[in-house]
Coordinates of C-alpha atoms in Angstrom, one line a residue:
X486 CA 112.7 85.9 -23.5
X487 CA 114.8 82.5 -23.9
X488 CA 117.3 83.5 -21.1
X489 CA 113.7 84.0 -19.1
X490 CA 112.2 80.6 -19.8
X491 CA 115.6 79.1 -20.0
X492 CA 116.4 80.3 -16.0
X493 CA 112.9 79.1 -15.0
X494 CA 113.2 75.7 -16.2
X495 CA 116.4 75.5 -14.5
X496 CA 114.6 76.8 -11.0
X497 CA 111.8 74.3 -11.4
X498 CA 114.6 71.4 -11.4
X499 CA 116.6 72.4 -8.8
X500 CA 112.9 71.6 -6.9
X501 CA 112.8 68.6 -8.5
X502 CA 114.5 65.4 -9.1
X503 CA 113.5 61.7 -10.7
X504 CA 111.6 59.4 -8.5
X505 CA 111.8 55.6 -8.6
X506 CA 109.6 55.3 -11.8
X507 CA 111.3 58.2 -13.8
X508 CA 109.1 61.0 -13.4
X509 CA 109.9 64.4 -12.5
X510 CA 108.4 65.6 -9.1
X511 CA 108.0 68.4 -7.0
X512 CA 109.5 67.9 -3.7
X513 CA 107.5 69.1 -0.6
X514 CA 108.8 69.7 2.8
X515 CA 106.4 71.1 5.4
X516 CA 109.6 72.2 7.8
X517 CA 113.5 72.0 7.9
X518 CA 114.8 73.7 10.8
X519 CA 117.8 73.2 12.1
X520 CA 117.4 71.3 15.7
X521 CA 114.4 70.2 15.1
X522 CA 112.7 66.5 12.4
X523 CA 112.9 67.4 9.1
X524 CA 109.1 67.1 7.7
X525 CA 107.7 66.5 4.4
X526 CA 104.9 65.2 3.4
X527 CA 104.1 62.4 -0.1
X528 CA 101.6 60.6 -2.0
X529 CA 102.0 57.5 -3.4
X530 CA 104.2 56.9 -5.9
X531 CA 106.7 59.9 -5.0
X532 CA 110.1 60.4 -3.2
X533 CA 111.8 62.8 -0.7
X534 CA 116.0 63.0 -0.8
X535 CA 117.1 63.1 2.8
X536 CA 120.6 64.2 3.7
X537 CA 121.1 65.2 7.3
X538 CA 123.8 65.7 9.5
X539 CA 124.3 64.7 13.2
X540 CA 127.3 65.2 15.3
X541 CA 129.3 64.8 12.5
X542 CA 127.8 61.7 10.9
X543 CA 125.8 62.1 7.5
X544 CA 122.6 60.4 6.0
X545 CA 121.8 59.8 2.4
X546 CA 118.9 57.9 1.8
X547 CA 115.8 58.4 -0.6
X548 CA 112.3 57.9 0.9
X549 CA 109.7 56.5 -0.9
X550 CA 106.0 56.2 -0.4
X551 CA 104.7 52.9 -1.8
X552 CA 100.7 52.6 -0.4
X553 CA 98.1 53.3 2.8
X554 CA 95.7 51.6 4.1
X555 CA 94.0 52.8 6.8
X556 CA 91.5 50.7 9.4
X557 CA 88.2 51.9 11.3
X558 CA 86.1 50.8 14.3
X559 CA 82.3 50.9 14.9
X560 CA 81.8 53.1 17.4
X561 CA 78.1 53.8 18.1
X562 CA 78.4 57.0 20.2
X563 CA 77.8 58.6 17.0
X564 CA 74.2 59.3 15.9
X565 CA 73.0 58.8 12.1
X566 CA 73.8 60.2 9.3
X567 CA 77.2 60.2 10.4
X568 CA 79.2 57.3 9.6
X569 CA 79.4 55.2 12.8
X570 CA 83.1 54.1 12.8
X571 CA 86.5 56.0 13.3
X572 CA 89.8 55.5 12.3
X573 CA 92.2 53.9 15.2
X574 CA 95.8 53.3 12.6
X575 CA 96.8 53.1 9.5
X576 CA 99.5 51.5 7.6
X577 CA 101.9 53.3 5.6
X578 CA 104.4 51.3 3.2
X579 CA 107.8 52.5 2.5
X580 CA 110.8 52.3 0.4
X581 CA 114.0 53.5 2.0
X582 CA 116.6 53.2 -0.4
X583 CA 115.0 50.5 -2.0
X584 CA 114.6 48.6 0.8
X585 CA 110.7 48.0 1.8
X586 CA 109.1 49.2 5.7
X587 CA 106.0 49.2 7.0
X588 CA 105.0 52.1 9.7
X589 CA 101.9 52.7 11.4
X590 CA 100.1 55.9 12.3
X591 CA 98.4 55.7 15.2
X592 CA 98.2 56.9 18.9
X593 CA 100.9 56.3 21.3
X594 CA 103.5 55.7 18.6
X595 CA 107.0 56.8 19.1
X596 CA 109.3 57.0 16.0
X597 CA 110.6 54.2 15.0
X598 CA 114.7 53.3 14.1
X599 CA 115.1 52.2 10.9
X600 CA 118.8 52.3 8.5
X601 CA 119.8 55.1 11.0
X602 CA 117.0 57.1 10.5
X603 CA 114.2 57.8 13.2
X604 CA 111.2 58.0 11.1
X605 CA 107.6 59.3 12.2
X606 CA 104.3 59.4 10.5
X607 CA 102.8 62.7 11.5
X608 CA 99.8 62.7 10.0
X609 CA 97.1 61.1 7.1
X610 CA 95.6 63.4 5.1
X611 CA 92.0 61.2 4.9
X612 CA 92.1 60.8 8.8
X613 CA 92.7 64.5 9.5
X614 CA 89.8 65.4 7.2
X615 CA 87.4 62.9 8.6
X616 CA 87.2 64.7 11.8
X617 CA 84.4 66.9 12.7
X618 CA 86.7 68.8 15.3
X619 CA 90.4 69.7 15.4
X620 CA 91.8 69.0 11.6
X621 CA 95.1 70.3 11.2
X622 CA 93.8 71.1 7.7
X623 CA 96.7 72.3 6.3
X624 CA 98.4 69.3 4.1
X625 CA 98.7 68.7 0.4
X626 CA 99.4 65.8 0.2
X627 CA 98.1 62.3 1.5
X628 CA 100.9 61.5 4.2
X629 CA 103.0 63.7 6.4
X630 CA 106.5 62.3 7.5
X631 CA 109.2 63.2 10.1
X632 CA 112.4 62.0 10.6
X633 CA 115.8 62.9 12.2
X634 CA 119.0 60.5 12.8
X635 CA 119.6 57.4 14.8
X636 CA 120.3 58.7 18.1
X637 CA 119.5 62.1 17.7
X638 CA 117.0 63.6 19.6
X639 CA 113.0 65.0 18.7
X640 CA 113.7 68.6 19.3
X641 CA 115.9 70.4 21.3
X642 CA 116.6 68.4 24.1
X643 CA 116.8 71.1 26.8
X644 CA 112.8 71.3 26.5
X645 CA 111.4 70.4 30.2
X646 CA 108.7 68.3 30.6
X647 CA 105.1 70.9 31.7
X648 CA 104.0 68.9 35.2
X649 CA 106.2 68.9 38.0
X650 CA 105.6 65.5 40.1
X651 CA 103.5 63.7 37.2
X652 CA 103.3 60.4 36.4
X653 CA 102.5 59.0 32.8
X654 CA 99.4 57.5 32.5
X655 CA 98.3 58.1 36.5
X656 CA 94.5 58.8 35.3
X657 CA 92.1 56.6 33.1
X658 CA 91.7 60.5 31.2
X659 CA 94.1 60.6 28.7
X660 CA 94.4 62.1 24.9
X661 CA 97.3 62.0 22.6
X662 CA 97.9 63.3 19.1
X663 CA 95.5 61.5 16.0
X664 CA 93.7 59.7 19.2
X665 CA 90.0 59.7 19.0
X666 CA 89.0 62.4 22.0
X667 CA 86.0 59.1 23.2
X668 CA 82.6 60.1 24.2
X669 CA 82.5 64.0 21.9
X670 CA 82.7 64.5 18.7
X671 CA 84.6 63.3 15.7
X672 CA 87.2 64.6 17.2
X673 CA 90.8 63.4 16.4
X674 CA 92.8 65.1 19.0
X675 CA 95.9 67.9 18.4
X676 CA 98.0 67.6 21.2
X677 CA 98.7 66.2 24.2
X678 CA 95.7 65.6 27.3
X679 CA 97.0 64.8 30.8
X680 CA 94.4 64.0 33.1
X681 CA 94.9 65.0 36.5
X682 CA 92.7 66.1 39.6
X683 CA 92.3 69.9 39.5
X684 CA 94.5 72.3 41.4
X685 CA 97.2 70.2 42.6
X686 CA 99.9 69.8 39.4
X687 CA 102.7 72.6 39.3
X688 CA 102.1 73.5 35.3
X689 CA 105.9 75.0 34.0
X690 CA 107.6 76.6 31.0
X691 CA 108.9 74.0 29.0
X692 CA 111.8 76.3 27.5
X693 CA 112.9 79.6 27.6
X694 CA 111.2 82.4 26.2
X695 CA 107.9 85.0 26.2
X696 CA 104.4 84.7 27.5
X697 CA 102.7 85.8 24.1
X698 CA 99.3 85.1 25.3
X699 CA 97.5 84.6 28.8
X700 CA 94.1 84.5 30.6
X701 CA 95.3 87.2 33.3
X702 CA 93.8 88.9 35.0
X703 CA 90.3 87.6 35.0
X704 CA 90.4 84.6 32.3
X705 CA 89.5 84.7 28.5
X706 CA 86.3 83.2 28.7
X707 CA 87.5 79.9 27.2
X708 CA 90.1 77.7 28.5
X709 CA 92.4 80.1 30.3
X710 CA 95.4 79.2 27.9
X711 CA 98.9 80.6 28.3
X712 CA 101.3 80.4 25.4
X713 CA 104.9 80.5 25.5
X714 CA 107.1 80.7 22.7
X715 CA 110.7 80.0 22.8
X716 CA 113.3 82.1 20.6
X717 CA 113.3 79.5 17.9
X718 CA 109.3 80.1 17.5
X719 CA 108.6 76.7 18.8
X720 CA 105.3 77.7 20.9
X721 CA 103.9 76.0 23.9
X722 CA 100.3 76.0 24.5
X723 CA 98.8 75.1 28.2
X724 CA 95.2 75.0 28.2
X725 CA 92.8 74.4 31.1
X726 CA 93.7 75.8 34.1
X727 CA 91.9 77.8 36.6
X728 CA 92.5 81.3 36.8
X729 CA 92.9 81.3 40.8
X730 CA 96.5 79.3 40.3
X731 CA 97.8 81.2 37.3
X732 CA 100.6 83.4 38.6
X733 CA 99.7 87.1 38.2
X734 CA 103.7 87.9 37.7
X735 CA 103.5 86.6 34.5
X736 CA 101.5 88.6 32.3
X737 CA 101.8 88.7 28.1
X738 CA 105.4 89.9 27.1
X739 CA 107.3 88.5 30.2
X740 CA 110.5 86.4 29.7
X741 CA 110.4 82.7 31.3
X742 CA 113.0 80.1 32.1
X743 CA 112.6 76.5 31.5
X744 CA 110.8 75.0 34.7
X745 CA 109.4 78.4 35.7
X746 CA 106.3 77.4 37.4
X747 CA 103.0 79.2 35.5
X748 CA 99.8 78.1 37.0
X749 CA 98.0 74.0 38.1
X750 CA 96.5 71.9 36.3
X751 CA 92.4 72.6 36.2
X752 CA 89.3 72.2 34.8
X753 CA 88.0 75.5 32.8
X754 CA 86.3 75.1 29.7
X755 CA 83.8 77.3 28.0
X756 CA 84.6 80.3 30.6
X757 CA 83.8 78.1 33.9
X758 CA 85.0 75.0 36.1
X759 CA 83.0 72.9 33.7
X760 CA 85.7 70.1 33.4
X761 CA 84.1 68.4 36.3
X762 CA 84.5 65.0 35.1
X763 CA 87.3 65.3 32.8
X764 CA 89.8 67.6 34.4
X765 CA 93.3 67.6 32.3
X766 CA 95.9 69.6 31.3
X767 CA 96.2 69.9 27.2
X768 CA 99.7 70.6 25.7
X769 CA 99.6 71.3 22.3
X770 CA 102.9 72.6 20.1
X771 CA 103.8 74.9 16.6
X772 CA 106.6 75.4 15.2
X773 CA 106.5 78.5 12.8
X774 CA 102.6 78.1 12.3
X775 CA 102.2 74.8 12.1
X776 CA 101.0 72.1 14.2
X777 CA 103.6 69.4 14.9
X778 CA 102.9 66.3 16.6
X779 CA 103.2 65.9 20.1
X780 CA 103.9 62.9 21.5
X781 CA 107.7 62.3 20.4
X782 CA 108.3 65.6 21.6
X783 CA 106.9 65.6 25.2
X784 CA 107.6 61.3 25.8
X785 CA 111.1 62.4 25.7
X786 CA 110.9 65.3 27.4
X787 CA 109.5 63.1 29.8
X788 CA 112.3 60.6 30.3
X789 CA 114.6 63.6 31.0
X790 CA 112.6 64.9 34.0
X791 CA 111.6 61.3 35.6
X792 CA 113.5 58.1 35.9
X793 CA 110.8 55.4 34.5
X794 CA 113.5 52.7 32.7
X795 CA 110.4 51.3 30.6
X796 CA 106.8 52.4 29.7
X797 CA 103.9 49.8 28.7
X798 CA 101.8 51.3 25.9
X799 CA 98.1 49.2 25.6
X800 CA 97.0 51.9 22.9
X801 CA 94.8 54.3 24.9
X802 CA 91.0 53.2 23.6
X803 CA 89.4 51.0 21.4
X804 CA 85.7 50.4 20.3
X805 CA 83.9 47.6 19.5
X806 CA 80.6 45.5 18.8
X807 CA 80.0 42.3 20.2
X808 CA 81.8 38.9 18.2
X809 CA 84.1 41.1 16.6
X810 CA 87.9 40.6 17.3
X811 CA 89.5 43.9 18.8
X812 CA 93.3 43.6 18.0
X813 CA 95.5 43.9 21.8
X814 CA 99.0 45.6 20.5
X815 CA 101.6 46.1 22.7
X816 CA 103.7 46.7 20.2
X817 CA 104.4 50.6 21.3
X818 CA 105.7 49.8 24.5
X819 CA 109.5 51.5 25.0
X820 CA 112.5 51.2 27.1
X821 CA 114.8 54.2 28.2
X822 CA 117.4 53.0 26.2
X823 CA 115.4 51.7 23.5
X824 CA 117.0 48.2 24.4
X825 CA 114.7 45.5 23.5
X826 CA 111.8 44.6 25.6
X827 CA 112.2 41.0 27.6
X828 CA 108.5 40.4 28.1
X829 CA 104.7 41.2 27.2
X830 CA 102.0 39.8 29.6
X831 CA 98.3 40.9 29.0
X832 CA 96.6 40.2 31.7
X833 CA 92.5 39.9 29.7
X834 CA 89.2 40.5 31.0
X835 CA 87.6 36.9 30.5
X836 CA 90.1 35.9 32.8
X837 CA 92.8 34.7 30.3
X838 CA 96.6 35.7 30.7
X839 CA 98.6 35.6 27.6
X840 CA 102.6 35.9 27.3
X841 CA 102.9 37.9 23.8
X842 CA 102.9 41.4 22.5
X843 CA 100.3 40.8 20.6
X844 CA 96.6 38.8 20.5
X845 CA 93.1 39.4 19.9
X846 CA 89.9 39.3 21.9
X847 CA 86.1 39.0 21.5
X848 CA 83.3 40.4 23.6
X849 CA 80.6 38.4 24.3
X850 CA 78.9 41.4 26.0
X851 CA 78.6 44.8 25.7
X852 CA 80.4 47.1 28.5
X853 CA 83.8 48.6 29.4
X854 CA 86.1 46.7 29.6
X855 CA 90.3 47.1 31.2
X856 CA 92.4 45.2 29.4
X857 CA 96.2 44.9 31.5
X858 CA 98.9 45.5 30.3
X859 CA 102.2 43.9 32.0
X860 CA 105.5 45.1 30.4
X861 CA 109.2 44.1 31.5
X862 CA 112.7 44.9 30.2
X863 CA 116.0 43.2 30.1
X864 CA 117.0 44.9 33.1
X865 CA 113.8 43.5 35.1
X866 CA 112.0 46.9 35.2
X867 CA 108.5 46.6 34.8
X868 CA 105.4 48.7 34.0
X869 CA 101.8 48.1 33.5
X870 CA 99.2 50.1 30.7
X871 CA 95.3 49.4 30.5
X872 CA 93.7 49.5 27.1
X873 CA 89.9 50.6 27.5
X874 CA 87.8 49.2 25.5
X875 CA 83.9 49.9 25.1
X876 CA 81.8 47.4 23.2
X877 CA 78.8 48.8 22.2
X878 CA 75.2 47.5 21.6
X879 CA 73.8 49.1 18.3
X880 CA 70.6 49.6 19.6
X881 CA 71.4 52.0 22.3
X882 CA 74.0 54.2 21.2
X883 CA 74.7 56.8 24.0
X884 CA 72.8 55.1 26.6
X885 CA 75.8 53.7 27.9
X886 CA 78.0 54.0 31.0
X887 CA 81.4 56.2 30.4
X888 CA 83.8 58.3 32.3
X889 CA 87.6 58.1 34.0
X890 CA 89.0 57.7 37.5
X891 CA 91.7 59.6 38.7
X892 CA 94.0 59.9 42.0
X893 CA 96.2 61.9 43.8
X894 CA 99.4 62.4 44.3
X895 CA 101.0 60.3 41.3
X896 CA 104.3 60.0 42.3
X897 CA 106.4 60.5 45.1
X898 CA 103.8 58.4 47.0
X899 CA 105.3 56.7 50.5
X900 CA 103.8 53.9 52.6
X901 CA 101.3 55.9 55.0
X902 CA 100.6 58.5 52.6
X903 CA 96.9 59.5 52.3
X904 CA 95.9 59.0 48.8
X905 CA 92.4 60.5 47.3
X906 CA 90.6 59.0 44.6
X907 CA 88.1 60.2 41.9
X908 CA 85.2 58.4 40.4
X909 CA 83.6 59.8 37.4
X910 CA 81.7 57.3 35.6
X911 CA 78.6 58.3 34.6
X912 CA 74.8 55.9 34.7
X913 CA 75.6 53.6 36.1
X914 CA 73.0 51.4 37.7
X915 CA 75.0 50.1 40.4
X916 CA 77.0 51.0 43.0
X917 CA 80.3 52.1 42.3
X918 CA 83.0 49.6 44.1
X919 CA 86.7 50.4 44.4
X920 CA 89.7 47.7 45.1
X921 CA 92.4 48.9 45.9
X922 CA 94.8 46.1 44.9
X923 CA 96.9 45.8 48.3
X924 CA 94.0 43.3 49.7
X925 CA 90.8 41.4 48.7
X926 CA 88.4 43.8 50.3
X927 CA 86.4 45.8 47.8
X928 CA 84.7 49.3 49.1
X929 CA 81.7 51.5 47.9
X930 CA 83.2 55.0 46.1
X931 CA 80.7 57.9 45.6
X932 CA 82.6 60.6 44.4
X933 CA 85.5 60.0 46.0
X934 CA 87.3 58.8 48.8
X935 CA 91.0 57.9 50.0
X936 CA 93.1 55.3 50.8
X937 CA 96.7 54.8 52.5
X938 CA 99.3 52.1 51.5
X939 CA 101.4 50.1 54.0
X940 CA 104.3 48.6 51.9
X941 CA 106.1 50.0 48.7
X942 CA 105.1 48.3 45.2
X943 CA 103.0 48.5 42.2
X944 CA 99.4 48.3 42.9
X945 CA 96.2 47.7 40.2
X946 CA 93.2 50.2 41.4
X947 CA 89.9 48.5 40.0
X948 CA 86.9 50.1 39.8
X949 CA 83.7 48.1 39.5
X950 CA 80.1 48.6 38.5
X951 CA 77.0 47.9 35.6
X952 CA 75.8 49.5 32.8
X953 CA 71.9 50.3 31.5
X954 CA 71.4 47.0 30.6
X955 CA 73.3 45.0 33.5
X956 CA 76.7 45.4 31.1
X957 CA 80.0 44.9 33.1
X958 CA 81.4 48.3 33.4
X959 CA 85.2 48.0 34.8
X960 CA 88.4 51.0 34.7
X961 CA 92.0 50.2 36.0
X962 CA 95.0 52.3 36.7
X963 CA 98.6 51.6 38.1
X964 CA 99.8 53.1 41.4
X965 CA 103.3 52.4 42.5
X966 CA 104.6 53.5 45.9
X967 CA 107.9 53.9 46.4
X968 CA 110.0 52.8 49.3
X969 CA 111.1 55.4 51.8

């Protein structure tokens, strides 16, 4: 009985070790495969040991997890009793090797460098459990943590970005991992969204391996979702697409390559072609049963497939009430390289143009508003990002104009090309005008219409209309054509 307790103790320790503070603690790690972030997941007060490898360079550090603080929103699309805010960051203080960080968990947010670690907060245990639609619901503790080496890449880097001829942020639709899915429910969204007008995206396997699930042959009633899983059990899922563009030699238990094409992009939810204002691809990932997040993971994929040198992150969406200050951050915003960024230029709605990653704005008015985005590099590369932002009135709730804009092709676009455009915002009380941005002229858009470019460059579509109660209703995007 002695040798018993005497071997138990000594298993207990060797999961255990002294944190800052003295006290014995249980380590927890969520996942440590090889290839892929180590994750683990804290609450305050406690430590993880990392010691990772990397092309034959070593890490030692200790991580410690010092406090949270997390920030909401008012956002008055949701009705009473509910709580009528959301989350939109937090903060997360660290200690790495004594030495004090601050991180932030929120959408859009690559890992960040730091003592030649890449370190990611995956996920908040508060924020997950807030949501009335997709928790991950499976942590123990209050903050979930990735990180791999300085340099080394977020997954296997053979993993091939899903849409052929796609460019990043082409559509005002767009949902990322922890990013409030707008205008539904509480709904904190698990994967990745790409918006894109149906039927015309070539959807392919991002690695190799099996088709362990698929809608053929007549859909599943749902969201017509393939699955595949690689040989590591890192699993893929596409979700969305019609069942007319799915390719019937692909059926559950066939073997893939990487860039095999699978289906397009649609617009099936609930059994039907009900996406009809929304229409996007969603990407979501697992690896061994649980849910990782995605953005790391498919942003670099990304850079491998297209040659963008720089990518202007404005945050996605943001809601508001009138004579509160919305925070702009462009503080997301990446280069290929990771080299630093030369220059941040937000372009505002009340006709102001500030030079600094940062800066805040007040709304005088309810509506939705397009805040621009202007992002350049050392190397003089440039991109642009809109931040969407709808100020509500408290009084009216959902009697408010919303919706997304979309166009086609994304990329690969030549002067003379016909382009078509989408409009999809819904009551409005005006027409429905579209500029777009190679001249002053400014044209009514029902549903849709098209639109051919004469010169190569980057061009700001503006749509432009007014709300229930005369509110300036406004959405942007970037086009760029190229030269021939």
């Amino acid at each position: 009985m002695k040798h018993s307790k005497t071997l138990t103790a000594c298993l207990f320790l060797m999961l255990c070790f002294l944190n800052a503070t003295g006290q014995l603690q249980q380590e927890t790690f969520v996942l440590d495969e090889p290839g892929f972030p180590f994750i683990f997941e804290l609450n305050p007060g406690e430590s993880q040991h990392i010691n990772r490898n990397y092309k034959g360079k070593a890490i030692d550090k200790i991580i410690k997890l010092n406090a949270i603080q997390l920030f909401t929103e008012p956002n008055y699309w949701f009705s009473k009793p509910l709580l009528q805010q959301n989350y939109y960051q937090a903060r997360v203080d660290l200690e790495i090797s004594g030495k004090a960080v601050e991180l932030f968990h929120r959408p859009y947010q690559m890992p960040v460098t730091i003592d030649g670690l890449r370190i990611y907060i995956e996920n908040i245990k508060q924020w997950d459990e807030s949501a009335k639609y997709g928790k991950c619901g499976d942590m123990t503790k209050q903050v979930r943590i990735a990180i791999c080496m300085e340099g080394e890449p977020w997954g296997p880097e053979n993993i091939v970005f899903p849409i052929n001829d796609y460019r990043w942020r082409s559509a005002v639709y767009y949902n990322t991992w922890s990013s409030l899915v707008p205008y539904n429910l509480l709904y904190y969204h698990r994967g990745e969204d790409y918006g894109a007008i149906p039927d015309r995206l070539e959807v392919v396997a991002p690695v190799d391996g099996k088709i362990i699930s698929s809608p053929l042959p007549d859909g599943d009633g749902r969201s017509n979702a393939i699955s595949v899983e690689s040989y590591d059990h890192f699993k893929w899922r596409f979700a969305h697409m019609n069942i007319e563009t799915i390719r019937k030699e692909y059926p559950v238990g066939t073997e893939v390559k990487a860039g095999t094409v699978l289906a397009k992009t649609g617009m099936t939810w609930a059994g039907r072609k009900s996406q009809k204002d929304d229409p996007h691809l969603h990407v979501g990932l697992t690896l061994k049963g649980i849910k990782v997040a995605s953005f790391p993971y498919l942003m670099e994929a990304y850079l491998r497939k297209y040659p963008d040198q720089v990518l202007a992150i404005a945050g996605g969406y943001r809601f508001a009430i009138t004579g509160e200050p919305v925070e702009l951050d462009a503080g997301r915003s990446f280069s290929r390289d990771n080299l630093p960024l030369k220059s941040f230029r937000w372009n505002l709605s009340n006709g102001k143009t500030l030079q600094a990653p940062q800066t805040t704005i007040i709304y005088n008015q309810p509506g939705l508003y397009s805040e621009e985005l202007i992002v350049e590099s050392g190397e003089d590369y440039q991109d642009r990002d809109f931040l969407y932002v709808r100020v509500f009135d408290p009084e009216r709730g959902r009697n408010i104009t919303s919706g997304w804009a979309y166009y086609y092709p994304v990329r690969g676009i030549k002067p003379g090309m016909e382009i078509l455009f989408w409009n999809r915002l819904e009551k409005t009380t005006s027409d429905v005008n579209i500029n777009f941005g190679d001249n002053s002229l400014w044209y009514i858009i029902s549903k849709e219409t098209t639109h051919k470019y004469e010169e190569a460059g980057h061009y700001v579509i503006t749509l432009k209309s007014t709300g229930p109660e005369n509110e300036p209703v406004t959405l942007k995007m970037e086009l760029i054509v190229e030269n021939d």
